[in-house]
């Protein structure tokens, strides 16, 4: 059975997709932009602060699905400038502990709304 997960504690989708879908013991969380759900705006123009907000949004969606960020099995990090990798990696490490989730990180030309960072995740929901 496929279950849609949604929470006001994370920004709503900016297109025709769900914040997350829960199926077969996994939670598939859509890419999170650095939008502060309280304001509907980016939390900062700074890449590091944006990464932190993306991860906070992932955590809020995980909680809404009855799981937690520590059960993350895979993430994908999208950056508009790979030179920010080590700073973003430092923030990222503050949200996860061993065993760290599998991860891919890509530099992309652009992200929605002009974001510098977007992060998606697959999280165990059992």
Coordinates of N, CA and C in Angstrom, one line a residue:
X1 N 0.8 -1.2 0.0 CA 0.0 0.0 0.0 C 0.9 1.3 0.0
X2 N 0.5 2.2 -0.8 CA 1.3 3.5 -0.9 C 0.5 4.5 0.0
X3 N 1.3 5.2 0.9 CA 0.8 6.2 1.8 C 1.5 7.5 1.5
X4 N 0.7 8.6 1.3 CA 1.3 9.9 1.2 C 1.6 10.5 2.6
X5 N 2.7 11.1 2.7 CA 3.1 11.8 4.0 C 3.2 13.2 3.8
X6 N 2.6 14.0 4.7 CA 2.7 15.5 4.5 C 2.7 16.1 5.9
X7 N 3.4 17.2 6.1 CA 3.4 17.9 7.3 C 3.6 19.4 7.1
X8 N 3.0 20.2 7.9 CA 3.1 21.6 7.9 C 4.5 22.1 8.5
X9 N 5.2 21.1 9.1 CA 6.5 21.4 9.7 C 7.6 21.4 8.7
X10 N 7.3 21.2 7.4 CA 8.2 21.3 6.3 C 7.5 22.0 5.2
X11 N 8.2 22.6 4.2 CA 7.6 23.3 3.2 C 6.8 22.4 2.3
X12 N 5.6 22.9 1.8 CA 4.8 22.1 0.9 C 5.5 21.9 -0.5
X13 N 5.1 21.0 -1.2 CA 5.6 20.7 -2.6 C 5.4 22.0 -3.5
X14 N 6.5 22.2 -4.3 CA 6.4 23.4 -5.2 C 6.0 22.9 -6.6
X15 N 5.4 21.7 -6.7 CA 5.0 21.1 -8.0 C 4.1 19.9 -7.7
X16 N 3.8 19.2 -8.8 CA 2.9 18.1 -8.6 C 3.6 16.8 -8.1
X17 N 3.9 16.9 -6.8 CA 4.5 15.7 -6.2 C 4.2 15.8 -4.7
X18 N 4.5 14.7 -4.0 CA 4.3 14.6 -2.5 C 5.6 15.0 -1.8
X19 N 5.4 15.4 -0.5 CA 6.6 15.6 0.3 C 7.3 14.3 0.5
X20 N 6.5 13.3 0.7 CA 7.1 11.9 0.9 C 6.0 10.9 0.6
X21 N 6.5 9.7 0.2 CA 5.7 8.5 0.0 C 6.2 7.4 0.9
X22 N 5.3 6.7 1.6 CA 5.7 5.6 2.5 C 5.2 4.3 1.8
X23 N 6.1 3.4 1.6 CA 5.7 2.1 1.0 C 6.7 1.0 1.4
X24 N 6.2 -0.2 1.7 CA 7.1 -1.3 1.9 C 8.2 -1.1 3.0
X25 N 7.9 -0.4 4.0 CA 8.9 -0.1 5.1 C 9.9 1.0 4.8
X26 N 9.7 1.7 3.7 CA 10.6 2.8 3.3 C 9.8 4.1 3.1
X27 N 10.5 5.1 3.5 CA 9.9 6.5 3.3 C 10.8 7.1 2.2
X28 N 10.2 7.5 1.1 CA 10.9 8.2 0.0 C 10.6 9.7 0.1
X29 N 11.6 10.5 0.6 CA 11.3 11.9 0.8 C 11.8 12.7 -0.4
X30 N 10.9 13.5 -1.0 CA 11.3 14.3 -2.1 C 12.4 15.3 -1.7
X31 N 13.1 15.8 -2.7 CA 14.2 16.7 -2.5 C 13.6 17.9 -1.8
X32 N 14.4 18.3 -0.7 CA 14.0 19.4 0.2 C 14.8 20.6 -0.2
X33 N 14.2 21.7 -0.4 CA 14.8 23.0 -0.6 C 15.0 23.7 0.7
X34 N 15.8 24.7 0.8 CA 16.1 25.4 2.1 C 15.0 26.4 2.4
X35 N 13.8 26.0 2.4 CA 12.6 26.8 2.7 C 12.2 26.7 4.1
X36 N 12.1 27.8 4.8 CA 11.7 27.8 6.2 C 10.2 27.6 6.1
X37 N 9.6 26.6 6.7 CA 8.1 26.4 6.6 C 7.3 27.5 7.3
X38 N 7.9 28.2 8.3 CA 7.2 29.2 9.0 C 7.0 30.5 8.1
X39 N 8.0 30.7 7.2 CA 7.9 31.9 6.3 C 7.6 31.6 4.9
X40 N 7.9 30.4 4.4 CA 7.7 30.1 3.0 C 8.8 30.6 2.2
X41 N 9.9 31.1 2.8 CA 11.0 31.7 2.1 C 12.3 30.9 2.4
X42 N 13.3 31.1 1.6 CA 14.6 30.6 1.9 C 15.1 31.1 3.3
X43 N 15.7 30.3 4.0 CA 16.2 30.7 5.4 C 17.4 31.6 5.3
X44 N 18.2 31.5 4.1 CA 19.4 32.2 4.0 C 19.9 32.1 2.6
X45 N 20.8 33.0 2.2 CA 21.5 32.9 0.9 C 22.7 32.1 1.0
X46 N 23.1 31.8 2.2 CA 24.4 31.1 2.5 C 24.2 29.6 2.3
X47 N 25.1 29.0 1.6 CA 25.0 27.5 1.2 C 24.9 26.6 2.4
X48 N 25.7 26.9 3.4 CA 25.8 26.1 4.6 C 24.5 26.2 5.4
X49 N 23.9 27.4 5.6 CA 22.7 27.5 6.2 C 21.5 26.9 5.4
X50 N 21.6 27.0 4.1 CA 20.6 26.3 3.3 C 20.7 24.8 3.5
X51 N 21.8 24.2 3.5 CA 22.0 22.8 3.7 C 21.3 22.4 5.1
X52 N 21.6 23.2 6.1 CA 21.0 22.9 7.4 C 19.5 22.9 7.4
X53 N 18.9 23.9 6.7 CA 17.5 23.9 6.6 C 16.9 22.7 5.8
X54 N 17.6 22.3 4.7 CA 17.1 21.1 4.0 C 17.1 19.9 4.9
X55 N 18.1 19.8 5.7 CA 18.1 18.6 6.6 C 17.1 18.7 7.7
X56 N 16.8 19.9 8.2 CA 15.8 20.1 9.2 C 14.4 19.7 8.6
X57 N 14.2 20.1 7.3 CA 13.0 19.7 6.6 C 12.8 18.2 6.4
X58 N 13.9 17.5 6.1 CA 13.9 16.1 6.0 C 13.5 15.5 7.3
X59 N 14.1 16.0 8.4 CA 13.8 15.4 9.7 C 12.4 15.6 10.1
X60 N 11.8 16.8 9.8 CA 10.4 17.0 10.1 C 9.5 16.1 9.3
X61 N 9.8 15.8 8.1 CA 9.0 14.8 7.3 C 9.1 13.4 7.9
X62 N 10.4 13.1 8.3 CA 10.6 11.7 8.9 C 9.7 11.6 10.1
X63 N 9.7 12.6 11.0 CA 8.9 12.6 12.2 C 7.4 12.4 11.9
X64 N 7.0 13.1 10.9 CA 5.6 13.1 10.5 C 5.2 11.7 10.0
X65 N 6.2 10.9 9.5 CA 5.9 9.6 9.0 C 6.1 8.5 10.1
X66 N 6.5 9.0 11.3 CA 6.7 8.1 12.4 C 8.1 7.4 12.5
X67 N 9.0 8.1 11.8 CA 10.4 7.5 11.8 C 11.3 8.7 12.2
X68 N 12.6 8.5 12.0 CA 13.6 9.5 12.3 C 14.7 9.5 11.4
X69 N 15.4 10.7 11.3 CA 16.6 10.8 10.4 C 17.6 9.8 10.6
X70 N 17.8 9.3 11.8 CA 18.8 8.3 12.1 C 18.6 7.0 11.4
X71 N 17.4 6.8 10.8 CA 17.1 5.6 10.1 C 17.3 5.8 8.6
X72 N 17.9 6.9 8.2 CA 18.1 7.2 6.8 C 19.1 6.1 6.2
X73 N 18.7 5.6 5.0 CA 19.6 4.6 4.3 C 20.3 5.2 3.1
X74 N 19.7 6.3 2.5 CA 20.3 6.8 1.3 C 19.9 8.3 1.1
X75 N 20.9 9.1 0.8 CA 20.5 10.5 0.5 C 21.2 10.9 -0.9
X76 N 20.6 11.9 -1.5 CA 21.2 12.5 -2.6 C 21.3 14.0 -2.3
X77 N 22.5 14.6 -2.5 CA 22.7 16.0 -2.3 C 23.0 16.6 -3.6
X78 N 22.3 17.7 -3.9 CA 22.5 18.5 -5.1 C 23.0 19.8 -4.7
X79 N 24.1 20.2 -5.3 CA 24.8 21.5 -5.1 C 24.9 22.3 -6.4
X80 N 24.7 23.6 -6.4 CA 25.0 24.4 -7.6 C 26.5 24.7 -7.7
X81 N 27.2 24.5 -6.6 CA 28.7 24.7 -6.7 C 29.4 23.7 -5.8
X82 N 30.1 22.7 -6.5 CA 30.7 21.7 -5.8 C 31.9 22.1 -4.9
X83 N 32.3 23.4 -5.0 CA 33.3 23.9 -4.1 C 32.8 24.1 -2.7
X84 N 31.5 24.0 -2.6 CA 30.8 24.1 -1.2 C 30.7 22.7 -0.6
X85 N 31.3 21.7 -1.2 CA 31.1 20.3 -0.7 C 31.6 20.1 0.7
X86 N 32.8 20.6 1.0 CA 33.3 20.3 2.4 C 32.5 21.0 3.4
X87 N 32.1 22.2 3.2 CA 31.3 22.9 4.2 C 29.9 22.3 4.4
X88 N 29.3 21.9 3.3 CA 28.0 21.2 3.4 C 28.2 19.8 4.1
X89 N 29.3 19.2 3.7 CA 29.6 17.9 4.4 C 29.7 18.0 5.9
X90 N 30.3 19.1 6.3 CA 30.4 19.3 7.8 C 29.0 19.4 8.4
X91 N 28.1 20.2 7.8 CA 26.8 20.3 8.3 C 26.1 19.0 8.3
X92 N 26.2 18.3 7.2 CA 25.6 17.0 7.0 C 26.0 16.0 8.1
X93 N 27.3 16.0 8.4 CA 27.8 15.1 9.4 C 27.1 15.4 10.8
X94 N 26.7 16.6 11.0 CA 26.0 16.9 12.3 C 24.6 16.3 12.4
X95 N 24.0 15.9 11.3 CA 22.7 15.4 11.4 C 22.6 13.8 11.3
X96 N 23.8 13.2 11.0 CA 23.8 11.7 10.9 C 25.0 11.2 11.8
X97 N 24.9 9.9 12.1 CA 26.0 9.2 12.8 C 26.1 7.9 12.2
X98 N 27.2 7.2 12.7 CA 27.4 5.8 12.1 C 26.3 4.9 12.4
X99 N 25.9 4.0 11.6 CA 26.4 3.9 10.2 C 25.8 5.0 9.4
X100 N 26.6 5.8 8.7 CA 26.1 6.9 7.8 C 25.3 6.3 6.7
X101 N 24.3 7.1 6.2 CA 23.6 6.6 5.0 C 24.5 6.6 3.8
X102 N 24.1 5.7 2.8 CA 24.8 5.8 1.5 C 24.4 7.2 1.0
X103 N 25.3 7.7 0.1 CA 25.0 9.1 -0.4 C 25.6 9.3 -1.8
X104 N 24.9 10.1 -2.6 CA 25.5 10.6 -3.8 C 25.4 12.1 -3.7
X105 N 26.4 12.8 -4.3 CA 26.4 14.2 -4.3 C 26.7 14.7 -5.8
X106 N 25.9 15.6 -6.3 CA 26.1 16.0 -7.7 C 26.1 17.6 -7.7
X107 N 26.9 18.1 -8.6 CA 26.8 19.5 -8.9 C 25.8 19.6 -10.1
X108 N 24.9 20.6 -9.9 CA 23.9 20.8 -11.0 C 24.0 22.3 -11.4
X109 N 23.5 22.5 -12.6 CA 23.5 23.9 -13.1 C 22.6 24.8 -12.3
X110 N 21.4 24.3 -12.0 CA 20.4 25.2 -11.3 C 19.5 24.3 -10.5
X111 N 18.9 24.9 -9.4 CA 17.9 24.2 -8.6 C 16.6 25.1 -8.6
X112 N 15.5 24.5 -8.3 CA 14.2 25.3 -8.2 C 14.4 26.5 -7.3
X113 N 13.8 27.6 -7.7 CA 13.7 28.8 -6.9 C 15.1 29.5 -6.7
X114 N 16.1 29.0 -7.4 CA 17.4 29.5 -7.2 C 18.2 29.0 -6.0
X115 N 17.7 27.9 -5.4 CA 18.4 27.3 -4.2 C 19.8 26.9 -4.6
X116 N 20.7 26.9 -3.6 CA 22.1 26.4 -3.8 C 22.2 24.9 -3.4
X117 N 21.2 24.4 -2.6 CA 21.3 23.0 -2.1 C 19.9 22.4 -2.2
X118 N 19.8 21.1 -2.5 CA 18.6 20.4 -2.4 C 19.0 19.0 -1.9
X119 N 18.3 18.4 -1.0 CA 18.6 17.1 -0.4 C 17.4 16.2 -0.4
X120 N 17.5 15.0 -0.9 CA 16.4 14.0 -0.8 C 16.9 12.8 0.0
X121 N 16.0 12.0 0.4 CA 16.4 10.8 1.2 C 15.4 9.7 1.1
X122 N 16.0 8.5 1.4 CA 15.2 7.3 1.6 C 15.4 6.9 3.0
X123 N 14.4 6.7 3.8 CA 14.5 6.5 5.2 C 13.7 5.2 5.6
X124 N 14.3 4.3 6.4 CA 13.5 3.2 6.9 C 12.4 3.7 7.8
X125 N 11.2 3.1 7.6 CA 10.0 3.6 8.3 C 9.5 2.5 9.2
X126 N 10.3 1.5 9.5 CA 9.8 0.4 10.3 C 10.7 0.3 11.6

